[in-house]
Coordinates of C-alpha atoms in Angstrom, one line a residue:
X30 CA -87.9 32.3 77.4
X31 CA -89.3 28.8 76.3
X32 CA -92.4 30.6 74.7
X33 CA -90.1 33.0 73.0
X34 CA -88.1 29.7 71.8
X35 CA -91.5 28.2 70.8
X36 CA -92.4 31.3 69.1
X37 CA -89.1 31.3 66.8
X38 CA -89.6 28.1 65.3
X39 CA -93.0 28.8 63.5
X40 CA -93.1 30.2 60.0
X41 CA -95.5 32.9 60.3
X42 CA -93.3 34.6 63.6
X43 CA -89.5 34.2 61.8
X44 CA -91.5 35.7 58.5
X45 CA -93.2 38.6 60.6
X46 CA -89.1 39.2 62.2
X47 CA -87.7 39.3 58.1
X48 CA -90.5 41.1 57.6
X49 CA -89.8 44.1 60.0
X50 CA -86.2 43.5 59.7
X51 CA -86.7 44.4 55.7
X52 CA -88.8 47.3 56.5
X53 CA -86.6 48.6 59.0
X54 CA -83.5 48.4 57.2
X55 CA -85.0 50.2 53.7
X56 CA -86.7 52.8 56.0
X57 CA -83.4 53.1 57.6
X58 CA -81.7 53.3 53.6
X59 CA -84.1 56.3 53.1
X60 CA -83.8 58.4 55.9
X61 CA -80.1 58.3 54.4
X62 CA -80.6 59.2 51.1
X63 CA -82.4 62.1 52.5
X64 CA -79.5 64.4 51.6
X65 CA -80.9 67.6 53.2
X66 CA -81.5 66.8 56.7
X67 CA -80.3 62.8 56.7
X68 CA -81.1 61.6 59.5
X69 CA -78.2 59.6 61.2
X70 CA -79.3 58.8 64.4
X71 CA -82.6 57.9 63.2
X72 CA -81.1 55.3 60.9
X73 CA -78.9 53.9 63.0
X74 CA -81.4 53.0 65.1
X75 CA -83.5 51.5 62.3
X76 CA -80.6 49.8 61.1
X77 CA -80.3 48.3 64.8
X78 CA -83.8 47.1 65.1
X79 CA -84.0 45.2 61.3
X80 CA -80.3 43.6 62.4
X81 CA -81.8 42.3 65.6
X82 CA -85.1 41.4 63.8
X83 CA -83.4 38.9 61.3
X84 CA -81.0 37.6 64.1
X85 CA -84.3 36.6 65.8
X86 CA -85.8 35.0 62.7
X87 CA -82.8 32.5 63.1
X88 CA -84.2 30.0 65.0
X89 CA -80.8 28.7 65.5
X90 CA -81.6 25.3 64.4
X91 CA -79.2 23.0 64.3
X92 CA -78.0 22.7 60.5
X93 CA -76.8 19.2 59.3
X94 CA -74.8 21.3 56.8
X95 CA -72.0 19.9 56.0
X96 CA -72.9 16.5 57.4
X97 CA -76.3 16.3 57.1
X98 CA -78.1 12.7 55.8
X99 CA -78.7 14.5 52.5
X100 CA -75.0 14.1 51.1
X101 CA -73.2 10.4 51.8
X102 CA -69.7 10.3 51.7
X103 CA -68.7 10.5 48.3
X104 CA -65.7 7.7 46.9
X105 CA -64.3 10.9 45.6
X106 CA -63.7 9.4 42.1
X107 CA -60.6 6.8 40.9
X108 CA -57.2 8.4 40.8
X109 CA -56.7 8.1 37.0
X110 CA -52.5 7.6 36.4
X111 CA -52.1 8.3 32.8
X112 CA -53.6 12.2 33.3
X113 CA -51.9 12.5 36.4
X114 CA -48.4 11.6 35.0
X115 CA -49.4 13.9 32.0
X116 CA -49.8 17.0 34.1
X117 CA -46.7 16.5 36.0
X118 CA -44.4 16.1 32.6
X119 CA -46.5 19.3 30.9
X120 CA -45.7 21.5 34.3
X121 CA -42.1 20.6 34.3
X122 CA -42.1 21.7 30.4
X123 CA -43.9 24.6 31.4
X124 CA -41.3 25.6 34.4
X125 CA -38.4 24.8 32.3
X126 CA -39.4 26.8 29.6
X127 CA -40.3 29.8 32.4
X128 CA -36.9 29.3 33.8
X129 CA -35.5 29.9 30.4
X130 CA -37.1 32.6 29.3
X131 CA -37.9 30.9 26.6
X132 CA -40.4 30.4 23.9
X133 CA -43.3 31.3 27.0
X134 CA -46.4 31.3 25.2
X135 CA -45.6 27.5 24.2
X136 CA -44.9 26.8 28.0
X137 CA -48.6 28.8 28.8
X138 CA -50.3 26.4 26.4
X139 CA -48.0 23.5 28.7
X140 CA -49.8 25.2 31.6
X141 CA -53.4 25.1 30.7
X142 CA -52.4 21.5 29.7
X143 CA -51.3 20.5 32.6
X144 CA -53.7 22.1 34.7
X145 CA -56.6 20.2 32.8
X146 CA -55.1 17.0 33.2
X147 CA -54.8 17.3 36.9
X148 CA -58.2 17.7 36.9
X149 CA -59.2 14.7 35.0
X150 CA -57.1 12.9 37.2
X151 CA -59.7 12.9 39.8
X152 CA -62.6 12.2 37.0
X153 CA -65.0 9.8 37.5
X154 CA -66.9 7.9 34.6
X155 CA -69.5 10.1 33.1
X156 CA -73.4 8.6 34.1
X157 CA -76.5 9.6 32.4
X158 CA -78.9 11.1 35.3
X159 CA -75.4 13.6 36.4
X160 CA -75.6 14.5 32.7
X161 CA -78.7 14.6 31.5
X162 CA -81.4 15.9 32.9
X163 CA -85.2 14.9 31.6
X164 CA -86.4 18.8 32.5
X165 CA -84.8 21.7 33.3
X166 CA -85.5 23.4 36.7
X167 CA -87.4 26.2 36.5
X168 CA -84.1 28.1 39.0
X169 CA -82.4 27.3 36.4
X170 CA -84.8 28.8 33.8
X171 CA -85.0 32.2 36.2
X172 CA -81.2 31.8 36.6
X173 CA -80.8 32.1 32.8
X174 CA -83.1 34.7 32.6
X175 CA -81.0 36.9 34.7
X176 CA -78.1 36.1 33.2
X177 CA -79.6 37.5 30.1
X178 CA -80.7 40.6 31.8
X179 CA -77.0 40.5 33.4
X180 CA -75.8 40.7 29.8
X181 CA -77.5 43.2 28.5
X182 CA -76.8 45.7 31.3
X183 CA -73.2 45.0 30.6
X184 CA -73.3 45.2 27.1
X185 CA -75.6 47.6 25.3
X186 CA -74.0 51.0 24.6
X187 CA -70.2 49.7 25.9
X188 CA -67.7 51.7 23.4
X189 CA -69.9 55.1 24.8
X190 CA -70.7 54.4 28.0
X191 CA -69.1 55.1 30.1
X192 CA -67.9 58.1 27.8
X193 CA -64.4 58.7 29.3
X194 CA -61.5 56.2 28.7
X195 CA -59.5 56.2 32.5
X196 CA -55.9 56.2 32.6
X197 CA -55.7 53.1 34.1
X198 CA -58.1 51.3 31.4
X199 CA -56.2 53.0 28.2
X200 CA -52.4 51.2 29.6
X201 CA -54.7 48.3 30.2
X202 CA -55.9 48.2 27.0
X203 CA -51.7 48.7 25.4
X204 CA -51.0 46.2 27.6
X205 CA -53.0 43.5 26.4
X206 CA -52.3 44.7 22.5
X207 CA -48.5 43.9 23.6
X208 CA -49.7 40.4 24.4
X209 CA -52.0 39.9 21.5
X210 CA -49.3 40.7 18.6
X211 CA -46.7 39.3 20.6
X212 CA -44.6 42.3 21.9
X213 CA -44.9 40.8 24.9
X214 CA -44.1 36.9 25.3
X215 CA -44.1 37.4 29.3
X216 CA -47.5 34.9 29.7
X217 CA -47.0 33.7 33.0
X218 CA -45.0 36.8 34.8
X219 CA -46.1 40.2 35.7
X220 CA -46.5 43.4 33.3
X221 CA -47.6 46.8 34.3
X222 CA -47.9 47.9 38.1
X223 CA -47.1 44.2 39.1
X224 CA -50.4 43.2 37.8
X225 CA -50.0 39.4 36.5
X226 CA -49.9 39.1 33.0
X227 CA -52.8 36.3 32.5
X228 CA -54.9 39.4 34.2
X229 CA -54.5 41.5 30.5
X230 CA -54.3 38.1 28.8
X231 CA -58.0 37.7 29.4
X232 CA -58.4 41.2 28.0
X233 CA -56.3 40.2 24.4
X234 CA -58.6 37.5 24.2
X235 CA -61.6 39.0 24.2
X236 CA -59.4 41.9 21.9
X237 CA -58.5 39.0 19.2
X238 CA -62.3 37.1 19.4
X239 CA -64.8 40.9 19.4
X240 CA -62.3 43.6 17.8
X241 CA -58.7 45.3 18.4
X242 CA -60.9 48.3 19.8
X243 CA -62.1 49.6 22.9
X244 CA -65.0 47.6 22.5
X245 CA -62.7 44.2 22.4
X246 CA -61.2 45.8 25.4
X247 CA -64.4 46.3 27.5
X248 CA -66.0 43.2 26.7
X249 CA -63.1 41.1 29.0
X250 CA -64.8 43.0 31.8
X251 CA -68.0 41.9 30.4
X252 CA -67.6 38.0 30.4
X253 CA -66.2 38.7 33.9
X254 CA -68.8 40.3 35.4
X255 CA -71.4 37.7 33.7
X256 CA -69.4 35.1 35.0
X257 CA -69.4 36.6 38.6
X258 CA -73.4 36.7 38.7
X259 CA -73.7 32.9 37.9
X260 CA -70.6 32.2 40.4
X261 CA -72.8 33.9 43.1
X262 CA -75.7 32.4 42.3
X263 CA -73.7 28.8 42.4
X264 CA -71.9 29.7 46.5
X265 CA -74.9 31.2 47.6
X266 CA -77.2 28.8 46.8
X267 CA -75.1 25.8 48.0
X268 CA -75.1 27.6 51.2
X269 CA -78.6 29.0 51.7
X270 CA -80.4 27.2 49.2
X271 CA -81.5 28.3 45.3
X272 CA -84.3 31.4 46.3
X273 CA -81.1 33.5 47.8
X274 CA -79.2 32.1 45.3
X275 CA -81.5 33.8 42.5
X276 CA -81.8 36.7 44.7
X277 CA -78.5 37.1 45.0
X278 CA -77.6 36.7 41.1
X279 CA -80.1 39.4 40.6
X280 CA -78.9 42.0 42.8
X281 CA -75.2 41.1 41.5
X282 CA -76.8 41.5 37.7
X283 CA -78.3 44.5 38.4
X284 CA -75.7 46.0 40.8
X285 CA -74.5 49.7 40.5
X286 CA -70.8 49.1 41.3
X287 CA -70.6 45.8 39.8
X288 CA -72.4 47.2 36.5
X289 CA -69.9 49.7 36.1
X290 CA -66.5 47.5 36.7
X291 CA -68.4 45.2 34.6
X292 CA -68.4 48.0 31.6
X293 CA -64.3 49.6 32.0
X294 CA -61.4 47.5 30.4
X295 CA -59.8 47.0 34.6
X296 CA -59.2 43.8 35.4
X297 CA -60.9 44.6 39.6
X298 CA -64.2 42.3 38.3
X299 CA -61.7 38.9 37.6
X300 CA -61.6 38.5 40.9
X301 CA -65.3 37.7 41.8
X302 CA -65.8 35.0 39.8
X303 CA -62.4 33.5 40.7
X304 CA -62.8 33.8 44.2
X305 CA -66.3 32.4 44.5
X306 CA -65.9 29.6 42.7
X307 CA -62.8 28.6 45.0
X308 CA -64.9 29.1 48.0
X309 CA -67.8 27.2 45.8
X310 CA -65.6 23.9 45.1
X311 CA -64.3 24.1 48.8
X312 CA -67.3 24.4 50.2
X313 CA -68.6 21.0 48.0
X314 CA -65.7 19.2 48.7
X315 CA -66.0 19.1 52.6
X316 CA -69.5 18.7 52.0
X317 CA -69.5 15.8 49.5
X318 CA -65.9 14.3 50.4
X319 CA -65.0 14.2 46.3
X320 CA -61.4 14.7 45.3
X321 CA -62.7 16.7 42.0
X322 CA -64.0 19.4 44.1
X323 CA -60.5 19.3 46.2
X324 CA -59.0 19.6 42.9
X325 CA -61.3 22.2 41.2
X326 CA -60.6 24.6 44.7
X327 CA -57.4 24.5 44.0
X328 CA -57.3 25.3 40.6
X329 CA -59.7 28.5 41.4
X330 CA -57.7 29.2 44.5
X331 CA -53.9 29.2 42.0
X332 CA -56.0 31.3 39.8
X333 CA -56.9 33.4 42.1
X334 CA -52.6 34.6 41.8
X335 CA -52.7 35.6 38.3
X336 CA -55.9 38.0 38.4
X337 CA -56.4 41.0 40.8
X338 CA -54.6 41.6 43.6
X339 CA -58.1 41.4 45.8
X340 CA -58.1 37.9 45.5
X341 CA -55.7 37.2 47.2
X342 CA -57.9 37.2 50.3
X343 CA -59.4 33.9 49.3
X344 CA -56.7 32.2 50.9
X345 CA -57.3 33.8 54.4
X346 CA -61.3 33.4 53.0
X347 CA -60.8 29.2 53.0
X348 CA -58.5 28.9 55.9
X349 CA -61.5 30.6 58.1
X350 CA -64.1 28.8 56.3
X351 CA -61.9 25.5 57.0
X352 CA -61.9 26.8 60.9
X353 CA -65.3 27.2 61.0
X354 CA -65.8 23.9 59.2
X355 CA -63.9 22.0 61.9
X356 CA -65.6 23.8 64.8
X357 CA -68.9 23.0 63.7
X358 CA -68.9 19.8 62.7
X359 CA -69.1 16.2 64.3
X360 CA -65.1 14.6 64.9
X361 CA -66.0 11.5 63.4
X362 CA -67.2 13.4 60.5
X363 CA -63.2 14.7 60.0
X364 CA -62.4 11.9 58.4
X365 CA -59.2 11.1 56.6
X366 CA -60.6 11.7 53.6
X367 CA -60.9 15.1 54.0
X368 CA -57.6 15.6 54.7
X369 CA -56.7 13.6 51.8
X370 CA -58.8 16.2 49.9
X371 CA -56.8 18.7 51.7
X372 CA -53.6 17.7 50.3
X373 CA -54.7 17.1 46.5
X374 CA -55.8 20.6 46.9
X375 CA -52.8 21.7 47.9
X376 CA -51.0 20.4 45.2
X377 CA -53.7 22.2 42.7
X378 CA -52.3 25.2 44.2
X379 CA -48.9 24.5 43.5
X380 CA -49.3 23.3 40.6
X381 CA -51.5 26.1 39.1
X382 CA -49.5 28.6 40.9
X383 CA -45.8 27.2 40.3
X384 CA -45.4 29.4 37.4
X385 CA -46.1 32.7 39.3
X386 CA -44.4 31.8 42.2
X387 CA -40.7 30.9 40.4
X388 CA -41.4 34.8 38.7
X389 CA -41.8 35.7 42.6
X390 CA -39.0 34.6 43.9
X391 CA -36.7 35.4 40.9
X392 CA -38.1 39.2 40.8
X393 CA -39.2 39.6 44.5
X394 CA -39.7 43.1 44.4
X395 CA -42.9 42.5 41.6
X396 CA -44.9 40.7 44.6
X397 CA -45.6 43.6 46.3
X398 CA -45.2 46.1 43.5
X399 CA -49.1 47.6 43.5
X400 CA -49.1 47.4 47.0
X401 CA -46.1 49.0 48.0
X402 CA -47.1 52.1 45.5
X403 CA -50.3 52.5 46.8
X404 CA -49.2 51.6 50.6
X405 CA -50.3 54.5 52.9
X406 CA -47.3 55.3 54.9
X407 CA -45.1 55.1 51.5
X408 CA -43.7 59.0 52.0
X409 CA -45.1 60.1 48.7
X410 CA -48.7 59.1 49.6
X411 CA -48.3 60.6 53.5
X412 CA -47.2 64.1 52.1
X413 CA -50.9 63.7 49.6
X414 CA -52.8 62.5 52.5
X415 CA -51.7 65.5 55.1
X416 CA -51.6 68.1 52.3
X417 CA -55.5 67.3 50.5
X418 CA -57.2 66.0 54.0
X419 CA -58.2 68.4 57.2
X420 CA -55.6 66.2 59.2
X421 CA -53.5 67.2 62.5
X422 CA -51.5 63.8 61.7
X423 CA -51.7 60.2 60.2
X424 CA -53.8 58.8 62.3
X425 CA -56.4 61.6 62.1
X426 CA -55.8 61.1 58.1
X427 CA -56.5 57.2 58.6
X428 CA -59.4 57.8 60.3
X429 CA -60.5 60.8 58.3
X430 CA -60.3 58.0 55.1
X431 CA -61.8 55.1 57.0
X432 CA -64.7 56.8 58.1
X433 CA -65.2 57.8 54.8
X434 CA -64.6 54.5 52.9
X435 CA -67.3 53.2 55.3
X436 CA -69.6 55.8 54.5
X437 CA -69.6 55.2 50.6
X438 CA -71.7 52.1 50.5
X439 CA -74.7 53.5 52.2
X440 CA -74.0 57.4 52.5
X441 CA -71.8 59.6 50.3
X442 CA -69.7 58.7 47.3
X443 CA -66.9 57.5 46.0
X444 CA -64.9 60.3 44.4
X445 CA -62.4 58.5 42.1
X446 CA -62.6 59.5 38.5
X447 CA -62.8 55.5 37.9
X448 CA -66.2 55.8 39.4
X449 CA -67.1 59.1 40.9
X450 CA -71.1 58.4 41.2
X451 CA -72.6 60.5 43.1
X452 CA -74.2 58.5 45.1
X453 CA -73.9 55.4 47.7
X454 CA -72.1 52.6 46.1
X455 CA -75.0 50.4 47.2
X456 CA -78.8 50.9 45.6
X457 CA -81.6 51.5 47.5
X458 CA -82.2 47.8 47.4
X459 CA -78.9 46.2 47.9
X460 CA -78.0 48.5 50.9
X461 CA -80.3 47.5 53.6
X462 CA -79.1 43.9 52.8
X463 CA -75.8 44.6 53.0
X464 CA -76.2 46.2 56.5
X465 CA -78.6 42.8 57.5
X466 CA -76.0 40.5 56.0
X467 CA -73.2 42.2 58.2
X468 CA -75.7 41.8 61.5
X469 CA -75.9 37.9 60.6

């Protein structure tokens, strides 16, 4: 057992393990794209052997991360009083005004205001080597390349391709025209389906800036889906370091599924970038100890309220990230610091979020609106599920749908008209990563 410790720690072995684990998992990808006679068990097993492969290529180190030597306690920046009193009077204009129902695209502009003077609250004095830089990395060159590449993916060909306009996109698209030529002064509420009205805001933006058009429409996905590469690349390489993080912007840029949220007017892609940078700035701040990365997580995570639904989960997403946090690190490194972190994020949240929340309570019923419509045991969706699936009852339908949704990323297809490839949701590429990341 101490040889096979021994053995672990040097390069060549734990690159021999990645190695087979890569070629096992792609072999395993291909037997199941073999449509004709796919192989299941065959791939399973395959599957098995490249998960244990890169668990073994761990050599379980112990990782200094997020209290390593490399990153000192940060002073986490002076409190700065004249910002911070600004952005509590421009929130309590803002909530006033919401209350009111009054004159809300003024309060919005109160928001954003307020919002960005919390944050240079906690802004330290700008110094020449933090912002300027005698060379530029060369990740950061192969970053921008891919970003590029990400862009073009995204945009060539957007008003026909994808040809069809979905239901879905056309009401989004009339829904952010309302807000763009002011039929709808609702900024900071919720608008069609439940969905938060700064989610089709982003859309009339991008309407007023690249044409009251389809194209305009499209193009909020766009910016969205660009933005969620480089917010990948930014989480994944503070965690793992900037070769995954490149890696990982390129299979995001270059992604199948993400491609094609990236080129419909739906607001689904909003919620990668916002998520990931919330989990980005969080990750930093426990890291680094500075209150302008408690502050930034906040912001992202309040955001993370007015796009779609799916991010929502980055609350659950911190809280486990703060368990894990806590676990793994030293006591004395829980210093009171971080928990003063802990609470300026906290207001962040509210304060981002107060808005939203005060709609919320006034017009419960809109919290849960998409949800409860879509909700499986809802009686109108239990009749469609036993009449269209080969189900004795709702739990055979459950599992009948499970099954299936689990199946789509590496084997069959997704068969909503939104997407309806025929195909795995994940490439040839991307899939057997997937199924390594999920043995990690």
């Amino acid at each position: 057992m101490a040889f096979l410790n021994q053995l672990r720690q040097t390069r060549a072995f734990r690159f021999l393990l990645l190695g087979l684990g890569v070629y096992a998992a792609a072999a395993a990808q291909i037997t199941l794209n073999s449509r004709e006679h796919p192989g299941f068990a065959l791939a399973a097993a395959l599957f098995l052997l490249g998960g244990v492969s890169f668990a073994l290529a761990d050599p379980d180190s112990a990782q200094s991360w997020p209290d390593g030597p490399h990153h000192p306690p940060g002073d986490g920046g002076a409190i700065h009083q004249i910002p911070a009193a600004a952005s509590v009077a421009l929130i309590v204009l803002a909530v006033m005004l919401k209350l009111r129902n009054q004159l809300e695209p003024v309060g919005f502009v109160f928001w954003l205001a307020s919002i960005v003077a919390f944050i240079l609250t906690f802004c330290r004095r700008p110094q020449g080597r933090f912002f300027i830089r005698q060379k530029v990395a060369a990740a950061h060159l192969a970053l921008a390349a891919i970003v590029v590449l990400a862009f073009a993916l995204r945009w060539v060909n957007l008003d026909g391709f994808p040809p069809n306009v979905d239901g879905d996109e056309a009401v989004t698209g009339i829904n952010a025209r309302q807000l763009l030529h002011g039929l709808n002064t609702n900024w900071l509420g919720t608008a069609w389906m439940g969905f938060p009205s700064p989610s089709f805001l982003a859309h009339s933006f991008s309407m007023s800036l690249f044409g009251d058009n389809l194209h305009g429409l499209r193009m909020g996905s766009v910016v969205s889906g660009v933005a969620a590469v480089i917010t990948s690349y930014l989480l994944v390489s503070l965690l793992f370091g900037r070769a995954p993080g490149l890696l990982t912007a390129l299979l995001m840029a270059t992604s199948q599924v993400t491609i094609h949220f990236s080129r419909i007017g739906l607001n689904n892609i909003q919620a990668i970038p916002v998520t990931t940078l919330a989990l980005y700035f969080f990750l930093r701040a426990i890291r680094d100890r500075r209150r302008l990365d408690f502050a930034l997580s906040g912001v992202m995570t309040g955001l993370s309220l007015y796009t779609y639904f799916a991010a929502r989960l980055v609350f659950p997403i911190l809280a486990i990230a703060f368990v894990i946090f806590v676990m793994r690190s030293n006591p004395a490194s829980r210093g009171g610091f971080r928990w003063t972190g802990l609470a300026i994020m906290a207001a962040a949240v509210h304060l981002v979020a107060l808005p939203i929340i005060i709609h919320y309570v006034t017009l419960s019923e809109t919290f849960l609106d998409r949800q409860l419509q879509v909700w499986l045991w809802a009686p109108g969706n239990v009749a469609h599920a036993m009449s269209s699936l080969p189900a004795d009852s709702l739990v055979d339908a459950v599992r009948i749908q499970a099954l299936a949704a689990a199946k789509s990323f590496n084997w069959g297809y997704d068969h909503s008209p939104q997407y309806h490839f025929t195909g795995p949701a994940l490439d040839v590429v991307s899939a057997p990563f997937f199924v390594l990341g999920a043995c990690l």
